PDB file of C-alpha atoms in Angstrom:
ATOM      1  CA  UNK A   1      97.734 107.980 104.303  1.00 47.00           C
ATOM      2  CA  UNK A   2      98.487 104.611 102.789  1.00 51.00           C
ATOM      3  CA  UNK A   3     101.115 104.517  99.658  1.00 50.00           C
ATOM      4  CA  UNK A   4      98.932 104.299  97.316  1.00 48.00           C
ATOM      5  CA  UNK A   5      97.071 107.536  97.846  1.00 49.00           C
ATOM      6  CA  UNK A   6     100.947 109.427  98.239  1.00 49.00           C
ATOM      7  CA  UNK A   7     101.520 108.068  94.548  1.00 49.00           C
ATOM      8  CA  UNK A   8      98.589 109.891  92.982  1.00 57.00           C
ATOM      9  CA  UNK A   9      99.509 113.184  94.770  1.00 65.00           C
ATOM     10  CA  UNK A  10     101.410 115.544  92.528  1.00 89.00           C
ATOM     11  CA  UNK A  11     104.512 116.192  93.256  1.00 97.00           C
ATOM     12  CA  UNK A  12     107.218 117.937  91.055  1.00 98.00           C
ATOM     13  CA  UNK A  13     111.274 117.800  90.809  1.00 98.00           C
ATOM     14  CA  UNK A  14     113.015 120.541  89.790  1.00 98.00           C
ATOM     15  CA  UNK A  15     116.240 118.831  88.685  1.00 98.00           C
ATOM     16  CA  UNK A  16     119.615 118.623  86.871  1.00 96.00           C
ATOM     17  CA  UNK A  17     120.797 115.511  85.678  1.00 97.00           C
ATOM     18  CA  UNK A  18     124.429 115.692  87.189  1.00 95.00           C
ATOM     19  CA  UNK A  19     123.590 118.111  89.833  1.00 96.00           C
ATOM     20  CA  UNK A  20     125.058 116.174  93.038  1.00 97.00           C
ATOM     21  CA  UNK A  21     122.144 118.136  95.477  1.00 97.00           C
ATOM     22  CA  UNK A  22     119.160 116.533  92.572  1.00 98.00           C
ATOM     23  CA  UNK A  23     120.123 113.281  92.343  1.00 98.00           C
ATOM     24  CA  UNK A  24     120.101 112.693  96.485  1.00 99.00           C
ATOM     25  CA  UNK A  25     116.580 113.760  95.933  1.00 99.00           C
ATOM     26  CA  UNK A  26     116.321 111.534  93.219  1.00 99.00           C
ATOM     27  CA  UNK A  27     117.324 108.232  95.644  1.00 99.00           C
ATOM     28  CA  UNK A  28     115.244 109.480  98.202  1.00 99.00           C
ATOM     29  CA  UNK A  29     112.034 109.652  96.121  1.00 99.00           C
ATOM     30  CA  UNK A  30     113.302 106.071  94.189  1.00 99.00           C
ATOM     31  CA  UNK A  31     113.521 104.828  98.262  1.00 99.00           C
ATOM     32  CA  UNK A  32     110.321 106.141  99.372  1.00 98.00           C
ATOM     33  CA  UNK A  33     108.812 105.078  96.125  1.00 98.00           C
ATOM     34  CA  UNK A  34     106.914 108.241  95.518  1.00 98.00           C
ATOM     35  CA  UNK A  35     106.028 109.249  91.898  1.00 97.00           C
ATOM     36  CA  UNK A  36     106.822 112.470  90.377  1.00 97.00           C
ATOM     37  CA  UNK A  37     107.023 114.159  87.595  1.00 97.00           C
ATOM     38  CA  UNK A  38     110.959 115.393  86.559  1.00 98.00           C
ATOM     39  CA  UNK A  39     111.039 118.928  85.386  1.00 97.00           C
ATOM     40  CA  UNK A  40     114.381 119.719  83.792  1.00 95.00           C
ATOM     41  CA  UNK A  41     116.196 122.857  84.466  1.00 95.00           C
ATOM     42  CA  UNK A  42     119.707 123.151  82.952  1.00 88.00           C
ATOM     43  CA  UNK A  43     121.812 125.013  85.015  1.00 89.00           C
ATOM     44  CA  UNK A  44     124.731 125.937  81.228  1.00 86.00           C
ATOM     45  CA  UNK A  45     122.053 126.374  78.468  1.00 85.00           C
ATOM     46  CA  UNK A  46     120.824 129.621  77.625  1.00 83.00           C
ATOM     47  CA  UNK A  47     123.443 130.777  80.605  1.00 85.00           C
ATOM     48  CA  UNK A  48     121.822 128.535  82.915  1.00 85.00           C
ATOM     49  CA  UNK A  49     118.015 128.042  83.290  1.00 90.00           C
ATOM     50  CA  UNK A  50     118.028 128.645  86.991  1.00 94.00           C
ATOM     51  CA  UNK A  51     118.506 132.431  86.463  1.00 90.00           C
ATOM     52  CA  UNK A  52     115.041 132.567  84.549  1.00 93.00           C
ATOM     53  CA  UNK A  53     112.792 134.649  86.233  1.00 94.00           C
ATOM     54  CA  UNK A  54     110.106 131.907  86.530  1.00 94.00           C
ATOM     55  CA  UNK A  55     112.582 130.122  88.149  1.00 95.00           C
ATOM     56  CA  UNK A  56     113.775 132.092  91.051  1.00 96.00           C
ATOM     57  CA  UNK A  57     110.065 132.893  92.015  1.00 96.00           C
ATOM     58  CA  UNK A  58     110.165 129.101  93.224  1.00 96.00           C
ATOM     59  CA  UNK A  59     113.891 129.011  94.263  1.00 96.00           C
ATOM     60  CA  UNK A  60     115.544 132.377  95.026  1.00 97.00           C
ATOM     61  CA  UNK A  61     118.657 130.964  95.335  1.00 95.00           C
ATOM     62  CA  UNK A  62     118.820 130.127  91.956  1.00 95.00           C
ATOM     63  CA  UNK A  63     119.563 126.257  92.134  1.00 95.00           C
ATOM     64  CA  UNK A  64     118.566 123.143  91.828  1.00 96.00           C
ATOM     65  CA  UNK A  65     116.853 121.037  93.138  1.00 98.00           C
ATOM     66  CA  UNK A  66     113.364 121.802  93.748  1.00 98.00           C
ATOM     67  CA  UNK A  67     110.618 119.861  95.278  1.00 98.00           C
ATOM     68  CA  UNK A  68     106.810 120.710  95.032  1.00 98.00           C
ATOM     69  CA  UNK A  69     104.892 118.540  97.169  1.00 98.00           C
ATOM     70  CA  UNK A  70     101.634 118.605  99.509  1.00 96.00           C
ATOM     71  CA  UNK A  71     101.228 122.346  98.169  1.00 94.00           C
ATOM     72  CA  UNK A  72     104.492 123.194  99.481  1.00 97.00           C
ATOM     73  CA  UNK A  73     107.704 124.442  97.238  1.00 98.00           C
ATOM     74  CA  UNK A  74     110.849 122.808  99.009  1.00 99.00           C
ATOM     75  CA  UNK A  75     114.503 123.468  98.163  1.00 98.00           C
ATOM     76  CA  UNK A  76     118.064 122.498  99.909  1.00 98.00           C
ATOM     77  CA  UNK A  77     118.499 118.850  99.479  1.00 98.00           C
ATOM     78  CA  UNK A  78     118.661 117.583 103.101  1.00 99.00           C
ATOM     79  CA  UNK A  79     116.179 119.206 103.958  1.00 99.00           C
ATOM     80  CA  UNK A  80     113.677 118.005 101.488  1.00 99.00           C
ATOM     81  CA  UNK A  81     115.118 114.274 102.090  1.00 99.00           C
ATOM     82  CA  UNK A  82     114.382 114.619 105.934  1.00 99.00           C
ATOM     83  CA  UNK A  83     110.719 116.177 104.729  1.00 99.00           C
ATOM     84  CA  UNK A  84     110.555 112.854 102.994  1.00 99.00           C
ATOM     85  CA  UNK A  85     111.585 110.619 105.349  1.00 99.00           C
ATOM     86  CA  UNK A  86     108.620 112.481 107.798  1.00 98.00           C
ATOM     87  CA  UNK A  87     106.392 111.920 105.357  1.00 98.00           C
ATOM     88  CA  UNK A  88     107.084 109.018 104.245  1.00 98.00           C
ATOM     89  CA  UNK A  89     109.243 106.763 107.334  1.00 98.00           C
ATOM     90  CA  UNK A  90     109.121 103.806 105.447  1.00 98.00           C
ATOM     91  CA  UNK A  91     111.787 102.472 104.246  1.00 98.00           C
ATOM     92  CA  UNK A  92     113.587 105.140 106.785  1.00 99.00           C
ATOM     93  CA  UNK A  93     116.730 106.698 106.224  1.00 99.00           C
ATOM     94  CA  UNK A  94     117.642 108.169 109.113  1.00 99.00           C
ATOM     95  CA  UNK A  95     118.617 105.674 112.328  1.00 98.00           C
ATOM     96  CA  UNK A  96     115.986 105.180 115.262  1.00 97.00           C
ATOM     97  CA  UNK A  97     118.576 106.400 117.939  1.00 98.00           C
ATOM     98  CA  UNK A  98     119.252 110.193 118.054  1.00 99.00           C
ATOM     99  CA  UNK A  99     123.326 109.131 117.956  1.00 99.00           C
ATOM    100  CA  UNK A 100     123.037 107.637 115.119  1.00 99.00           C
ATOM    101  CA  UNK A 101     120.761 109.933 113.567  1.00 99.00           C
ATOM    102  CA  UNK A 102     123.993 112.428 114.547  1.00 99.00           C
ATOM    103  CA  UNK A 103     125.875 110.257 113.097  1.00 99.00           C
ATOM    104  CA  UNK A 104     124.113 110.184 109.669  1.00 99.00           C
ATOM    105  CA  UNK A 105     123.718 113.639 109.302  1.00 99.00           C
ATOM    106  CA  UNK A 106     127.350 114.166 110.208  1.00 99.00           C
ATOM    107  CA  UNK A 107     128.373 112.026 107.475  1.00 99.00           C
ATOM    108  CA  UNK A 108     126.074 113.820 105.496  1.00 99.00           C
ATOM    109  CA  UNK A 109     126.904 117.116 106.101  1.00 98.00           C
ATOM    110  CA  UNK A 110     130.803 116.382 105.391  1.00 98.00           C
ATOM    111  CA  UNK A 111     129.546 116.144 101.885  1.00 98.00           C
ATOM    112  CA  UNK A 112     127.188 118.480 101.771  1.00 97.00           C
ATOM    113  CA  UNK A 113     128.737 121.148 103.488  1.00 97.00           C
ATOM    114  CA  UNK A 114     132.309 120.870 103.212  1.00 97.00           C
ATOM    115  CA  UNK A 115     133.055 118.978  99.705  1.00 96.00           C
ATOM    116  CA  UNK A 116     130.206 119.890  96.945  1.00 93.00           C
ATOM    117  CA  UNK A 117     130.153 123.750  97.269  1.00 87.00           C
ATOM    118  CA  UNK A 118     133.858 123.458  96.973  1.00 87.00           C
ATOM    119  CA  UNK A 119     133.264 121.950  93.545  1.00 87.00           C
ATOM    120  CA  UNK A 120     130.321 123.976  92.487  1.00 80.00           C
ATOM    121  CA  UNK A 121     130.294 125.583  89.021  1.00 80.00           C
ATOM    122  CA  UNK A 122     128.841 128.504  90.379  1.00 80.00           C
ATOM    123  CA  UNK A 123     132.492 128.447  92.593  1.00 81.00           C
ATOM    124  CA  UNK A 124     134.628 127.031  89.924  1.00 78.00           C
ATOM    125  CA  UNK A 125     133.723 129.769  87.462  1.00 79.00           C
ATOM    126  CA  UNK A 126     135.139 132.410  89.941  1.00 82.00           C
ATOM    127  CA  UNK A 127     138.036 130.610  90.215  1.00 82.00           C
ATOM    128  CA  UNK A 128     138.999 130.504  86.375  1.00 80.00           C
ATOM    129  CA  UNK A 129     142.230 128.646  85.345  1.00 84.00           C
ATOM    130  CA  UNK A 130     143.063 125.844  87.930  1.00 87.00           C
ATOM    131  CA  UNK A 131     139.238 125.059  88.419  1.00 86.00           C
ATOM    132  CA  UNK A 132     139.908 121.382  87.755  1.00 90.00           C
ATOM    133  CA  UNK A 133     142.656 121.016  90.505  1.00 92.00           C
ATOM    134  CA  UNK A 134     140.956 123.748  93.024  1.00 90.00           C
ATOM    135  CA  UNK A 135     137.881 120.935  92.879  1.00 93.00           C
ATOM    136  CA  UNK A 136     140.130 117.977  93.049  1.00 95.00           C
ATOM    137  CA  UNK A 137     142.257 119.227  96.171  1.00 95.00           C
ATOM    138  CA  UNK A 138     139.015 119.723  98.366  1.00 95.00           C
ATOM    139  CA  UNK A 139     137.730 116.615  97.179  1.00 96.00           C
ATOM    140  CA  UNK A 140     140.743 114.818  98.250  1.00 98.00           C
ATOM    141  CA  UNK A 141     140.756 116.439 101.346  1.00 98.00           C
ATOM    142  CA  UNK A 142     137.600 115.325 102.538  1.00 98.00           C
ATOM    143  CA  UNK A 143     137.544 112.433 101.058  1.00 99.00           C
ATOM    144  CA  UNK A 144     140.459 111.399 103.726  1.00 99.00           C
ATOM    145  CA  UNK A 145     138.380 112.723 106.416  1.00 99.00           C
ATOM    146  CA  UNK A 146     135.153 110.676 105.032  1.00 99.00           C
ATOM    147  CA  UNK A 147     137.201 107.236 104.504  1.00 99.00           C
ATOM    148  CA  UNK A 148     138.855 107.884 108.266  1.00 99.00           C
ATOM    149  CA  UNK A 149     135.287 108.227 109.465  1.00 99.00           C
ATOM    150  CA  UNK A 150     133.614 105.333 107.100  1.00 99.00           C
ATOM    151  CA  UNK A 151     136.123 102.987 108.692  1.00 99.00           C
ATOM    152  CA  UNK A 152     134.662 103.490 111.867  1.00 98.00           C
ATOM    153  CA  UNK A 153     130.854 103.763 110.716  1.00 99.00           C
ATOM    154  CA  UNK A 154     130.258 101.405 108.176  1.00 99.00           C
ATOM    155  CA  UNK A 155     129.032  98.027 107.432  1.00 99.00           C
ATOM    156  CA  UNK A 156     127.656  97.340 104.224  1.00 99.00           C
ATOM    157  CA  UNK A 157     126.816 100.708 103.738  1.00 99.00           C
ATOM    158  CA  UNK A 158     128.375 104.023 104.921  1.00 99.00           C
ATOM    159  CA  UNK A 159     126.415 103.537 108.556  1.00 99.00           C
ATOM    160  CA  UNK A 160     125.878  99.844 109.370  1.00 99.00           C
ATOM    161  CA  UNK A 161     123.726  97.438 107.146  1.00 99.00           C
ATOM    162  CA  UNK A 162     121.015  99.756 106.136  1.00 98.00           C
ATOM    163  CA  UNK A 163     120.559 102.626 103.729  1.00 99.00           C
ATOM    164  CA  UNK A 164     120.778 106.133 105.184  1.00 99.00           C
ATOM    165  CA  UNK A 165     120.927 109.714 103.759  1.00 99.00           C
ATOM    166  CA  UNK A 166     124.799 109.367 104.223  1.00 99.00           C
ATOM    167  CA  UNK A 167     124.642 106.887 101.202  1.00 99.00           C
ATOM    168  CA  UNK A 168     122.500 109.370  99.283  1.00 99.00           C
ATOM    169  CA  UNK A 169     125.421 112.133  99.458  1.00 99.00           C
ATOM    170  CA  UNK A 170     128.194 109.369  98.756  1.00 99.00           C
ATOM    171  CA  UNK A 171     127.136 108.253  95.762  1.00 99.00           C
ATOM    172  CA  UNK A 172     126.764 111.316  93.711  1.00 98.00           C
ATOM    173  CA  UNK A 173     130.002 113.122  95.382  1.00 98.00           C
ATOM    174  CA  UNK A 174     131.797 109.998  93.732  1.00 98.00           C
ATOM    175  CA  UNK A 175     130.611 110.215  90.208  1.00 97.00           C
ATOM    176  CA  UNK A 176     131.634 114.028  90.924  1.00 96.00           C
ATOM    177  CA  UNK A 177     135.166 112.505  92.120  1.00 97.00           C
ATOM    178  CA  UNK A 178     135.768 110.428  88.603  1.00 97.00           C
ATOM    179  CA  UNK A 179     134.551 113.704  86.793  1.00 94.00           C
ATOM    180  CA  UNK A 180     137.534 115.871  88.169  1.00 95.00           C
ATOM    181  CA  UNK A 181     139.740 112.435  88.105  1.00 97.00           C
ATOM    182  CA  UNK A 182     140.714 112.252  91.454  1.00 98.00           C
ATOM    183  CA  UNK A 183     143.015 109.365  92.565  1.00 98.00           C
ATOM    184  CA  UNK A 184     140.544 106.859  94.355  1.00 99.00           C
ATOM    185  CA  UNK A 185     143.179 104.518  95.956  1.00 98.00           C
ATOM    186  CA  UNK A 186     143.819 105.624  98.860  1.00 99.00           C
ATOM    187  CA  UNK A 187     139.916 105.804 100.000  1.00 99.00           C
ATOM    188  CA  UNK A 188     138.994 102.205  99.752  1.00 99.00           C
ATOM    189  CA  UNK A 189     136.059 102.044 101.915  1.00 99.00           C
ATOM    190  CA  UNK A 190     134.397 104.673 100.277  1.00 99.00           C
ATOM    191  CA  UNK A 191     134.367 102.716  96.866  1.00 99.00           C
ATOM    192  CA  UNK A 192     133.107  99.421  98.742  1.00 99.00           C
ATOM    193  CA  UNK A 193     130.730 101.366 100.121  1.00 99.00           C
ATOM    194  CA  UNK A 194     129.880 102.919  96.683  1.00 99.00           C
ATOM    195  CA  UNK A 195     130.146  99.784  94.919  1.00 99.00           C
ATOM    196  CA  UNK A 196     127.704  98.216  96.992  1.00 99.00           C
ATOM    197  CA  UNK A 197     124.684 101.553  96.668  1.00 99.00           C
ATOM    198  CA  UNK A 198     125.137 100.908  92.589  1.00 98.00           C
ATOM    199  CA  UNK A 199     123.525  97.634  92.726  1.00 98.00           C
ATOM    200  CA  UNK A 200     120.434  98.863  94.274  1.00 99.00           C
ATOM    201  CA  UNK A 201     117.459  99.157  92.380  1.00 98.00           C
ATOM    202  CA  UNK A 202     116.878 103.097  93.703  1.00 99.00           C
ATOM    203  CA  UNK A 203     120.618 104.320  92.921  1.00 99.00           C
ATOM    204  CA  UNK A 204     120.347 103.108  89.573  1.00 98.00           C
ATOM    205  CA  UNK A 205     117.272 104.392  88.807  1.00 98.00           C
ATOM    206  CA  UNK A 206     117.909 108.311  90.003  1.00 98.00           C
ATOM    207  CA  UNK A 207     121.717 107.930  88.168  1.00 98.00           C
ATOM    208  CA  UNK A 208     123.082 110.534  86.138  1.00 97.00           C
ATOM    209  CA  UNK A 209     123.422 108.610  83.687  1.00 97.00           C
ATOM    210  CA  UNK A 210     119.610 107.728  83.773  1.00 96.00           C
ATOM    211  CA  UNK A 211     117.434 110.989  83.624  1.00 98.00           C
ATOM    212  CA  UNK A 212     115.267 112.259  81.627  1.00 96.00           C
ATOM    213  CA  UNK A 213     117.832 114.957  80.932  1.00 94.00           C
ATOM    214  CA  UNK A 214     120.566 112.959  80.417  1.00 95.00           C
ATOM    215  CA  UNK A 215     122.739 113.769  77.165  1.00 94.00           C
ATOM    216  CA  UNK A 216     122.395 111.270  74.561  1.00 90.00           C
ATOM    217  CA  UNK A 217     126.408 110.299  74.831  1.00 92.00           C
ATOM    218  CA  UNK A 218     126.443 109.861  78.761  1.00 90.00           C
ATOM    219  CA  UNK A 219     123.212 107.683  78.775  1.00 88.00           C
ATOM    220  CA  UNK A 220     123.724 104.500  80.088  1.00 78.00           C
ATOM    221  CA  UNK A 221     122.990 101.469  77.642  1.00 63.00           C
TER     222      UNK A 221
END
């Protein structure tokens, strides 16, 4: 199936502008150049569209994001992004060699597993007062343990010279990062790293601040 003929296939995101799981979705589908159409669901308004009964019949867990594509109703981020990157190898994300695909998904999975739940609203609203700094410590904590690893892993990006899903999860945890004003000096590969991903044509285009969605004061100009 040539790239042309993926284009013209329907495919849906279910999305939140600054949910950290959407917007790796977002890059993804910017990398692989595959148009979609952005469905909005805001996860505060009208206590949080996700609960909506329409809703959970496509995602029981009651989050974001959601992919429909090729008749099928995807949901967990990494998951979708390796569908993607099946479906679509080119550019790829993922290494050739199965170390480095370990690697990748390693790096990956430090964010997506054992930062970004931490942070959660669904978690932070059982937590009550102290939210702010309950988010912040576990940031900072794996933050050290993503800089220790970055030093060893990157180049360019957060695994060598090329784009992988690591740099998908990076980028979003960060904006997440400034939002709960964590102290970035001490994790100065991760913001060259970072620094680097915001110049690219896909990062920009699946930003926060760059979504359909996107509140009229956080838009970028």
């Amino acid at each position: 199936m040539t790239r042309e003929h993926i284009s013209l296939i329907l495919v849906i995101l279910y999305s939140y502008f600054r949910s950290s799981a959407s917007w790796r979705v977002r890059i993804a589908l910017a990398i692989k150049d595959i148009n979609y159409e952005y469905k909005a669901v805001h996860l505060v308004k009208d206590g949080g569209q996700q609960h909506s009964e329409e809703y959970k019949r496509l995602n029981p867990m009651e989050q974001v994001p959601t992919l429909v594509i090729d008749g099928h109703t995807l949901t967990q981020s990494l998951p979708i992004i390796e569908y993607l990157e099946e479906r679509n190898p080119e550019p790829p994300l993922l290494p050739k060699d199965s170390f480095g695909r370990a690697q990748v998904r390693a790096l990956s999975e430090l964010i997506n597993s054992g930062i970004q739940p931490l942070q959660n609203s669904t978690v932070l609203e059982k937590v009550g007062d102290g939210k702010e700094e309950w988010a912040r410590s576990f940031i900072v904590k794996g933050f050290h343990a993503l800089e220790t690893l970055l030093k060893q892993t990157s180049g360019k990006y957060s695994y060598g010279d090329t784009v992988t899903m690591a740099d998908l999860c990076l980028v979003p945890q960060m904006f997440a990062a400034k939002r709960f004003k964590v102290d970035l000096e001490p994790f100065p590969t991760i913001c060259r790293v970072h620094d680097a991903l915001a110049e690219l044509s896909a990062f920009k285009a699946a930003d926060a601040s760059n979504q359909p969605d996107t509140p009229d004061e956080l838009r970028s100009t």
